[in-house]
Short mmCIF file of C-alpha atoms and ligand atoms in Angstrom, two decimals:
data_model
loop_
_atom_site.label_atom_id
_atom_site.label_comp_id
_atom_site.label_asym_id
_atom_site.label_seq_id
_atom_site.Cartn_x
_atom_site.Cartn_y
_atom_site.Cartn_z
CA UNK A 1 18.27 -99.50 58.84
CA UNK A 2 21.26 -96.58 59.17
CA UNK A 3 24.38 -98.14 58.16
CA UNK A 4 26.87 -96.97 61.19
CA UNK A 5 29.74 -95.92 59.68
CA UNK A 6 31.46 -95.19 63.16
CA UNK A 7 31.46 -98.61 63.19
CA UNK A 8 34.51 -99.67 60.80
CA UNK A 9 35.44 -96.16 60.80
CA UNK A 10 35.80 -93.95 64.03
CA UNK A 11 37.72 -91.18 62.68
CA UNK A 12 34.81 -90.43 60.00
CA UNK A 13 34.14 -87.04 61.14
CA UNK A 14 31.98 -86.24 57.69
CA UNK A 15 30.00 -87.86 55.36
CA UNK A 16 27.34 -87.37 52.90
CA UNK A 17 23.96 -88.96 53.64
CA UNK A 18 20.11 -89.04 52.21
CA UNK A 19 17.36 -88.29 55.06
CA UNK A 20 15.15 -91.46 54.87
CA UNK A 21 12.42 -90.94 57.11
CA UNK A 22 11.95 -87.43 59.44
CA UNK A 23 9.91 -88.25 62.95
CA UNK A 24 9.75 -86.74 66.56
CA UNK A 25 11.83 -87.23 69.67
CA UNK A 26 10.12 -85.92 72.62
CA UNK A 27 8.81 -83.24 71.04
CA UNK A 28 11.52 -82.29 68.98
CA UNK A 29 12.09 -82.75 65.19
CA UNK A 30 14.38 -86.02 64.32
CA UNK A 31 15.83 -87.44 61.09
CA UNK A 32 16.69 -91.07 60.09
CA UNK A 33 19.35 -91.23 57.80
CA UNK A 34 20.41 -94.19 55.07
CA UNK A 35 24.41 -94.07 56.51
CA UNK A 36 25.89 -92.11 59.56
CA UNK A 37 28.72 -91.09 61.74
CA UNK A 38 26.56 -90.06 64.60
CA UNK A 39 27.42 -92.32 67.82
CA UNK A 40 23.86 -92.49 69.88
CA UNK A 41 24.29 -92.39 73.48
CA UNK A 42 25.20 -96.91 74.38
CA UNK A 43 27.22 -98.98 76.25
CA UNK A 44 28.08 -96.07 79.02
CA UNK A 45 29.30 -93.57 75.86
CA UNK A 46 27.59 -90.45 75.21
CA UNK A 47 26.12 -89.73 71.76
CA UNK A 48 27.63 -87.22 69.56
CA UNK A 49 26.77 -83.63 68.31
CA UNK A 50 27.51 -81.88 65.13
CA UNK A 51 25.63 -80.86 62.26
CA UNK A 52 23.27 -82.15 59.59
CA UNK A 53 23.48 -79.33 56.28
CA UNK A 54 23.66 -76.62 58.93
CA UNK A 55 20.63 -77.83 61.30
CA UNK A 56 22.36 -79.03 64.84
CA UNK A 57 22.14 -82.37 66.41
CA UNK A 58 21.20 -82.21 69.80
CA UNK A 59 20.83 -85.94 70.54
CA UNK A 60 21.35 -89.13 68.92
CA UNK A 61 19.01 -91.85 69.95
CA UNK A 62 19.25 -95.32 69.44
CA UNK A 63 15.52 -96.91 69.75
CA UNK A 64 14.42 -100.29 71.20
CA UNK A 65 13.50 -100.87 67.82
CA UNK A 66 16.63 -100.15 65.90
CA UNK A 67 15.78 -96.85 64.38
CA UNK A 68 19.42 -94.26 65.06
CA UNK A 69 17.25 -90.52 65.15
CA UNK A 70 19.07 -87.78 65.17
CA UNK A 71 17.79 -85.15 66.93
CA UNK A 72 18.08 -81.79 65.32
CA UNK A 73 17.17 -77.79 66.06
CA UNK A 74 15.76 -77.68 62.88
CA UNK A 75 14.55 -79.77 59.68
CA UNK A 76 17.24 -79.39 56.97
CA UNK A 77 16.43 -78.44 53.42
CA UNK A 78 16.40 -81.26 50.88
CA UNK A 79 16.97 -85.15 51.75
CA UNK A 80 20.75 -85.16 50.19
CA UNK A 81 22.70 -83.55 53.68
CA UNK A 82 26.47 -83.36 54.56
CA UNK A 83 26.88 -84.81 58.17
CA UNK A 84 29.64 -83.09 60.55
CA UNK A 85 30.36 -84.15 63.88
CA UNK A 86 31.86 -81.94 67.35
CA UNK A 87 35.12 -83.81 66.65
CA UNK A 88 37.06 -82.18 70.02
CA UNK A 89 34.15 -84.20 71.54
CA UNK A 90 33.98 -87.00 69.59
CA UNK A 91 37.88 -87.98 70.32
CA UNK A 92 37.47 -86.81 73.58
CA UNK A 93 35.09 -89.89 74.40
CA UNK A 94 37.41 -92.19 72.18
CA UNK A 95 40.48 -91.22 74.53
CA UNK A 96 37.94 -92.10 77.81
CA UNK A 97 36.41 -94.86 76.10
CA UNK A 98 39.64 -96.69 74.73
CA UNK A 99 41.24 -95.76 78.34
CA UNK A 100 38.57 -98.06 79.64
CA UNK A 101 39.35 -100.95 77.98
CA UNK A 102 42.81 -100.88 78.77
CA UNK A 103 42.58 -99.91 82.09
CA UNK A 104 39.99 -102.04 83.33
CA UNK A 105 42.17 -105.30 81.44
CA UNK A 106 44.58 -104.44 83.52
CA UNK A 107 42.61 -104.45 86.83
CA UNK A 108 41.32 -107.73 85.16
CA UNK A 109 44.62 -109.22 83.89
CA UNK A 110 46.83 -108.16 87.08
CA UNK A 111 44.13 -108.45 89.66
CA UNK A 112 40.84 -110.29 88.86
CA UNK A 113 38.97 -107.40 89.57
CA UNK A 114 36.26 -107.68 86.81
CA UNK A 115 34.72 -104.30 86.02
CA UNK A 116 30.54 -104.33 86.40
CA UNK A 117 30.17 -101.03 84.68
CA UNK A 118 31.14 -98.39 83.09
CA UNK A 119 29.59 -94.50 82.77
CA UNK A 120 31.76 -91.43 80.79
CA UNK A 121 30.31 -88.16 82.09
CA UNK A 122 31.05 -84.76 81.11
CA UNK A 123 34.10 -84.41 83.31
CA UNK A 124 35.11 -87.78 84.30
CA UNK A 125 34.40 -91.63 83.67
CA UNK A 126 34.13 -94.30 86.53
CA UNK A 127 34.48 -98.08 86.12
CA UNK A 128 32.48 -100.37 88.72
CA UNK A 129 34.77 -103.08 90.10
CA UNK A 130 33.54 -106.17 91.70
CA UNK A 131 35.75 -106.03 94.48
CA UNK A 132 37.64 -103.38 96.69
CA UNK A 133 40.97 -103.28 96.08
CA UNK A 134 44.45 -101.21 98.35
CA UNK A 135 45.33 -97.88 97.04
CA UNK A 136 49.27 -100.07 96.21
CA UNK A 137 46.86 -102.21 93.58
CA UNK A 138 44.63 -99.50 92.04
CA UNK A 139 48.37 -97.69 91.53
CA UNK A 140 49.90 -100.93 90.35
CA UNK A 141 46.65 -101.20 87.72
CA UNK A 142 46.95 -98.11 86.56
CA UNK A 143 50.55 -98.22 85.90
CA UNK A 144 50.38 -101.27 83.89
CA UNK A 145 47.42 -99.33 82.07
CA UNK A 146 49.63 -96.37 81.20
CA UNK A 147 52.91 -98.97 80.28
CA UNK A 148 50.45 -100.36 77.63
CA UNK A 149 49.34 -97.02 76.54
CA UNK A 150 53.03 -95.81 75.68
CA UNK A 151 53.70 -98.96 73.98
CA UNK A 152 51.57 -97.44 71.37
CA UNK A 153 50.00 -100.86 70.48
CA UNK A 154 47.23 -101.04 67.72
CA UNK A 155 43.55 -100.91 68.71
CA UNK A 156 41.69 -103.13 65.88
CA UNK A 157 37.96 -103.93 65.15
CA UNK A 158 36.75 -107.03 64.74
CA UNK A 159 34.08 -109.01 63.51
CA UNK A 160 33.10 -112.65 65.37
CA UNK A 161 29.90 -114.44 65.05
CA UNK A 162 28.92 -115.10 69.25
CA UNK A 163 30.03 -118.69 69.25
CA UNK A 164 33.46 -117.89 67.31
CA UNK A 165 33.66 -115.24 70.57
CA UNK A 166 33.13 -117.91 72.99
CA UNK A 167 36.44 -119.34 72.10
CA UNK A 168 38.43 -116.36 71.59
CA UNK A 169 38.98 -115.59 75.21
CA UNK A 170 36.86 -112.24 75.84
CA UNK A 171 37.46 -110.40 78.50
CA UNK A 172 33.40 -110.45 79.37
CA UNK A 173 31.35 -113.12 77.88
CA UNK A 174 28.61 -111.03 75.18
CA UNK A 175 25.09 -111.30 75.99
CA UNK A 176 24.43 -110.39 72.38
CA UNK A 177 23.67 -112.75 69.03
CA UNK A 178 24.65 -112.50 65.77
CA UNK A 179 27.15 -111.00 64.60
CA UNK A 180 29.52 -108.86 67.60
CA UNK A 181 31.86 -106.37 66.95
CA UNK A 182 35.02 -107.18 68.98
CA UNK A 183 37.94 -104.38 69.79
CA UNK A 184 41.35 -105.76 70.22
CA UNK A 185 43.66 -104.23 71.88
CA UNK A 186 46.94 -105.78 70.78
CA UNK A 187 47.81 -109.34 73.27
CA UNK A 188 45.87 -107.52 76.51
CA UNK A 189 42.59 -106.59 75.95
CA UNK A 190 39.57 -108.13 73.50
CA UNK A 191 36.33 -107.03 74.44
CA UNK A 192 32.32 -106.98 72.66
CA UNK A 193 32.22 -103.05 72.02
CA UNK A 194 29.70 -101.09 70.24
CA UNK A 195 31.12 -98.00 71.21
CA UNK A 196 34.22 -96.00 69.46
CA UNK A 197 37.77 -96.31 70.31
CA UNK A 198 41.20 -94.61 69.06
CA UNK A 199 43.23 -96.91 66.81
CA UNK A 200 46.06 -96.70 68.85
CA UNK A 201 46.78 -96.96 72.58
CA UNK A 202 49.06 -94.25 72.46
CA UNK A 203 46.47 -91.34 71.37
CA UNK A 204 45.07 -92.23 75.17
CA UNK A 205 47.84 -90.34 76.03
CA UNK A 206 47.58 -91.04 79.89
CA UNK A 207 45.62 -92.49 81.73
CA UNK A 208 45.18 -90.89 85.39
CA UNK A 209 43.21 -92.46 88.63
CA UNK A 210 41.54 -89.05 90.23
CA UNK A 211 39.44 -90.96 92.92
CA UNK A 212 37.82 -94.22 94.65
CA UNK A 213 35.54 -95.38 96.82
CA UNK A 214 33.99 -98.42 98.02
CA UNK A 215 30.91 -99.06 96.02
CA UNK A 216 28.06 -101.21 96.71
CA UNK A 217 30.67 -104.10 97.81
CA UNK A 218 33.55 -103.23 95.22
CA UNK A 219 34.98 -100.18 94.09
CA UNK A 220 34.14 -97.18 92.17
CA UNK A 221 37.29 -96.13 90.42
CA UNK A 222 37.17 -92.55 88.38
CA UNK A 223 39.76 -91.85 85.97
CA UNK A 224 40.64 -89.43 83.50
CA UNK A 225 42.35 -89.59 80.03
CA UNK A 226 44.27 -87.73 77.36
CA UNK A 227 43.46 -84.36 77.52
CA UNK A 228 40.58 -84.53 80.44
CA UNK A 229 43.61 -85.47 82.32
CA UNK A 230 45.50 -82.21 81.54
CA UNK A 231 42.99 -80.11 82.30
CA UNK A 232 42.33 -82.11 85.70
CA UNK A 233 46.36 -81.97 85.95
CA UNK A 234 45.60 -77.57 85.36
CA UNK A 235 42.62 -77.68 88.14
CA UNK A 236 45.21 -79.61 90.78
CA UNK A 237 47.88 -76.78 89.97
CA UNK A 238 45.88 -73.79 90.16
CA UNK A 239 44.51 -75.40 93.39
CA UNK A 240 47.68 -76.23 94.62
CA UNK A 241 49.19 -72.89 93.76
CA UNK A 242 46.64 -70.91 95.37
CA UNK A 243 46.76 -72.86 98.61
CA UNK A 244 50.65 -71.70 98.67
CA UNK A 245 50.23 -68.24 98.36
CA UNK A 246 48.15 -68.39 100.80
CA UNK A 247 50.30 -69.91 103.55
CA UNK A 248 53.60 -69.31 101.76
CA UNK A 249 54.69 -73.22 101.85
CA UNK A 250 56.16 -75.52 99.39
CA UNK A 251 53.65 -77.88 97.48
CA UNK A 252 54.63 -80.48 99.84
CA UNK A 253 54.12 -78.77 103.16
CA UNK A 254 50.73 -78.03 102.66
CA UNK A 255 48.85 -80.78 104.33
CA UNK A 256 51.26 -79.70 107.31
CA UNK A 257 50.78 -76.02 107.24
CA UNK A 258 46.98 -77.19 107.16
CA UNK A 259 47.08 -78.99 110.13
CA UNK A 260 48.76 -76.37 111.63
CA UNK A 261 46.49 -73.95 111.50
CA UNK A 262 43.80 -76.28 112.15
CA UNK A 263 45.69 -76.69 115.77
CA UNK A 264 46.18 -72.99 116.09
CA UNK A 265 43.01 -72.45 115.32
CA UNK A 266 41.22 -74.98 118.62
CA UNK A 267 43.89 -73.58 120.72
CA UNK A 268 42.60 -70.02 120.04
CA UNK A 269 39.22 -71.03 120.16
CA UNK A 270 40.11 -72.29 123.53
CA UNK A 271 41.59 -68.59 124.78
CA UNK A 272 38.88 -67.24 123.29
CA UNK A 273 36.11 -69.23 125.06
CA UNK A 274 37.87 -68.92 128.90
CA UNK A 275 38.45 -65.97 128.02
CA UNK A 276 34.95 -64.96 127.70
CA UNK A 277 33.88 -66.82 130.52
CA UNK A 278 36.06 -65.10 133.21
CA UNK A 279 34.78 -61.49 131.55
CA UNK A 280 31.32 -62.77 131.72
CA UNK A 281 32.01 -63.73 135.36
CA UNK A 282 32.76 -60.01 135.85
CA UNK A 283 30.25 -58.68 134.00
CA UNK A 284 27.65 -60.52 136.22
CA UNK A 285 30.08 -59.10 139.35
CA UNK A 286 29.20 -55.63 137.51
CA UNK A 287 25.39 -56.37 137.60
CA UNK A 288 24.75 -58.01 140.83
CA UNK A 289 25.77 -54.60 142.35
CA UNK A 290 22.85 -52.72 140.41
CA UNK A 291 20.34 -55.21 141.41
CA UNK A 292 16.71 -54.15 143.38
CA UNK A 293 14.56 -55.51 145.65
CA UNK A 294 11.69 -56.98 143.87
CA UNK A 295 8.79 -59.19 146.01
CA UNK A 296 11.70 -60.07 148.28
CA UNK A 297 13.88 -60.72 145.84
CA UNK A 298 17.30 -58.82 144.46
CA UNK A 299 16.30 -58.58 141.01
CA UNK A 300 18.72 -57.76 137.86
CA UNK A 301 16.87 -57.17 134.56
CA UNK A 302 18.88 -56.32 131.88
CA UNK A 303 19.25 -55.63 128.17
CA UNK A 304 23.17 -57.27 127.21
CA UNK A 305 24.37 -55.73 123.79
CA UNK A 306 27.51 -58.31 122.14
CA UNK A 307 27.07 -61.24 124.31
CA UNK A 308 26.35 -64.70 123.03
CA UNK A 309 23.75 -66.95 124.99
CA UNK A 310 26.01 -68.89 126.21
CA UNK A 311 27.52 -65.68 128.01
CA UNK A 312 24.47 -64.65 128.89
CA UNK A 313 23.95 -67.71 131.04
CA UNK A 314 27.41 -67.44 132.59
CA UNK A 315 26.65 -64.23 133.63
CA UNK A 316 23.08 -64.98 134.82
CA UNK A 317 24.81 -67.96 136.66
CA UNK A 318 27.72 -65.76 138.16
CA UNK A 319 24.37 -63.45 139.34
CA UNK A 320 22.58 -66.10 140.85
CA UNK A 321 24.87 -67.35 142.80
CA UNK A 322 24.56 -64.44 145.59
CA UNK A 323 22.05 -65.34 147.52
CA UNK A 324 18.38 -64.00 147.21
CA UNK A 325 19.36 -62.97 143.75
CA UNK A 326 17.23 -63.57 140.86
CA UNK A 327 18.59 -62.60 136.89
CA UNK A 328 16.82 -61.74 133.81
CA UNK A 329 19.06 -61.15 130.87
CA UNK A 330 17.92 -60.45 127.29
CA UNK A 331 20.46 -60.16 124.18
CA UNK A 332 20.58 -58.63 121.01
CA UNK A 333 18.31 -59.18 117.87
CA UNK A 334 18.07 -61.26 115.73
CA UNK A 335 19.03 -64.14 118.16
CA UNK A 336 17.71 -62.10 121.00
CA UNK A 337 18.67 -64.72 123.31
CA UNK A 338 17.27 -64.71 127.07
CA UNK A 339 18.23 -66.49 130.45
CA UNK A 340 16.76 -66.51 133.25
CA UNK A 341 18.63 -67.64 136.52
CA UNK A 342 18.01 -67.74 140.18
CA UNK A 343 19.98 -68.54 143.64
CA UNK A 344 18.41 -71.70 145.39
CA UNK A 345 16.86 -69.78 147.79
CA UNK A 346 14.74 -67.05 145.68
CA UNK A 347 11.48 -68.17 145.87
CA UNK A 348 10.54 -68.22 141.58
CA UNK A 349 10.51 -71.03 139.35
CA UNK A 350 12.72 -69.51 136.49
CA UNK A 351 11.19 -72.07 133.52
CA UNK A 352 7.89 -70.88 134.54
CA UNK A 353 8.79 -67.28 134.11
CA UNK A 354 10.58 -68.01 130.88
CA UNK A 355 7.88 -69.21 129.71
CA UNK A 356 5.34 -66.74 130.45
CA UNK A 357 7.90 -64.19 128.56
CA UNK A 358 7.94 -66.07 125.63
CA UNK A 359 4.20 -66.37 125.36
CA UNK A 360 3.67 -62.76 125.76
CA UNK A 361 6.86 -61.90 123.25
CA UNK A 362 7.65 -64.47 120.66
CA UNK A 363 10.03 -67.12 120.78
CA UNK A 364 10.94 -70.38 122.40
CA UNK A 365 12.55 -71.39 125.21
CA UNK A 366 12.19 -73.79 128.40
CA UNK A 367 14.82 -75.07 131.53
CA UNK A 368 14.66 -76.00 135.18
CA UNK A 369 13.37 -74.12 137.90
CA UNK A 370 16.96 -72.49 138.55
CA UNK A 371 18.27 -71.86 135.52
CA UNK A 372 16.39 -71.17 131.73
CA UNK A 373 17.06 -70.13 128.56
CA UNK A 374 15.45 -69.14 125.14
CA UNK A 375 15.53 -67.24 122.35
CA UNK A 376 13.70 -65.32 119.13
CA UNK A 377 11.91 -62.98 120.95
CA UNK A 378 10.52 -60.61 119.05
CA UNK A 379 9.38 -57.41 121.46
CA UNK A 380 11.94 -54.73 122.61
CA UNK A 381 14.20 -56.28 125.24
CA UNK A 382 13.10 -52.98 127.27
CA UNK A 383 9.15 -54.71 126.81
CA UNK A 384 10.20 -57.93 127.82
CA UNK A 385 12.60 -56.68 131.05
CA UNK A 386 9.30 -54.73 132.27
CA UNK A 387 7.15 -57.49 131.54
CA UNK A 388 9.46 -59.82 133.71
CA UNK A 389 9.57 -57.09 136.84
CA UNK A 390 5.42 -57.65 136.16
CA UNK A 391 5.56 -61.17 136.38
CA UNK A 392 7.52 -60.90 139.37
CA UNK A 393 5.66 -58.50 141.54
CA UNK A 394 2.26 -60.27 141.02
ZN1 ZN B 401 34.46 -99.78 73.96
#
């Protein structure tokens, strides 16, 4: 068995050790030492990395059978080895980790929202809390949180056999036996922990809400500490800053210049489109007076460079509504949309052409008998416009 000496003492950050055992770990090499201040991933903390005598941990793996392997690059020489852990990372996860306790006590303590879970990722931690709570409580939480975190109040360990912890008023009853290793934060917060923890509130620093939202029933709360809280404090800034230059606002009249623009934006969208329909309706003025007789018909075939499909079918619509007239209109690749309209009295079914075209030139299309549309073709329009006149004289 590795005596954990991140147990009693969290701020170890090296220590001498003799290898006891070397094995694998999914393919890798892995040592078992007799004492270490390695913290294997547990209890929603993230194991440490550092060095053994110069070879890297990777990983630190606790196993179902009690074994702590350290997970290393390479095999160090000799079974005497100094241990070294990645403090910045180390106290980084203390910061989170202690932050946890404290904050979810005081969604506990000032709300009775119990907390179901906990995970500490790479950029932020979440708690799980059993119910959903208004965005006035998760502030009122986390400003009791940060009031306990400037008191600077110790952080001890403890030691409690299960039924002395029954008594002692946990915050979550233990599932565990034996022996449990309680950490007390001073009159708020006493908690089973096997994870490690700063040894006093005040080296959480702050304690910062980023995000929630409603989780299976309750509510997902993410929060940063210490110095993940500066750095999310930097991202905020630089975003912040960036979005005035841009629109040459204060901070605070952002969302407003946003909404702005958002407004300027339909209302020029709207120009835009009415716009294009009354050119389109000249356009198709334009065309109807090159059109040519065609099996009784007044036929307009024609290749449209810079128009959308959904000009092309105003202008095939503004065509067809002369009497006798029937349009074909093809646009440009790689769209290469095509409509194909008629007036109600021109005696062609214009989804049955469509269709034809498409078969013969690639694409897809379909409509009614006065009015269809496609696109994807994949001939020259000037193939498809003399396949149409074809189609139309047979
Ligand atoms: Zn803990």
């Amino acid at each position: 068995m590795t005596e954990r000496l991140y147990y009693t003492d969290p701020y170890l950050r090296e220590f001498d050790a003799n290898v006891v055992d070397t094995t694998t770990h999914e393919g890798k090499a892995a040592l078992i030492l007799d004492r270490t201040a390695f913290y294997p991933t547990s209890g929603g903390q993230p194991f440490d990395v550092g060095t053994v005598s110069g070879a890297r941990v990777i990983d630190v793996v606790d196993t179902e059978d009690g074994r702590l392997l350290h997970v290393v690059d390479r095999l160090p020489d000799g079974d005497a080895v100094k241990g070294a852990i990645d403090w910045t990372r180390r106290f980084d996860h203390m910061q989170q980790h202690t932050g946890q306790h404290v904050l979810s006590a005081a969604f506990d303590r000032f709300l009775g929202a119990r907390t179901e879970s906990f995970h500490l990722g790479a950029d932020y931690a979440t708690i799980d809390l059993g119910r959903d709570l208004s965005a006035a409580d998760v502030a009122r939480a986390e400003a009791e949180a940060n009031r306990v975190v400037w008191e600077d109040r110790p952080v001890t360990i403890r030691f409690a056999s299960a039924e002395e912890a029954v008594t002692m008023g946990l915050r979550k009853e233990s599932k565990r036996d034996g022996t449990l290793r309680l950490i007390d934060v001073q009159d708020f917060d006493l908690s089973a922990c096997g994870g490690t923890h700063v040894a006093r509130t005040g080296a959480i620093g702050i304690i910062a809400v980023s995000a929630t939202e409603r989780f299976k029933g309750g509510l997902r709360v993410t929060f940063l500490c210490g110095g993940r809280a500066l750095i999310g404090f930097r991202a905020l800034r630089d975003t912040v800053a960036a979005g005035v230059r841009a629109l040459s606002v204060l901070p605070a009249d952002l969302p407003a210049a946003i909404e702005r623009l958002q407004s300027e934006g339909r209302e020029v969208r709207r120009q835009v489109k009415d716009l294009q329909g009354r050119l389109a309706s000249h356009e198709g003025d334009a065309l109807a007076a090159s059109a040519v007789d065609a099996a009784g018909m007044r036929l307009v075939a024609a290749a449209l460079a810079g128009w959308d499909a959904a000009a092309l079918k105003t202008i095939a619509s503004r065509i067809a509504e002369r009497p006798g007239h029937v349009a074909v209109l093809v646009g440009d690749p790689p769209a290469s949309p095509i409509v194909v309209a008629r007036a109600a009295d021109a005696r062609v079914d214009a989804a049955s052409l469509l269709r034809q075209l498409v078969q013969r030139h690639g694409g897809k299309g379909g409509g009614r008998p006065e009015l269809a549309q496609g696109g994807g073709l994949t001939s020259p329009a000037a193939d498809v416009l003399q396949s149409a006149r074809d189609l139309l004289d047979s």
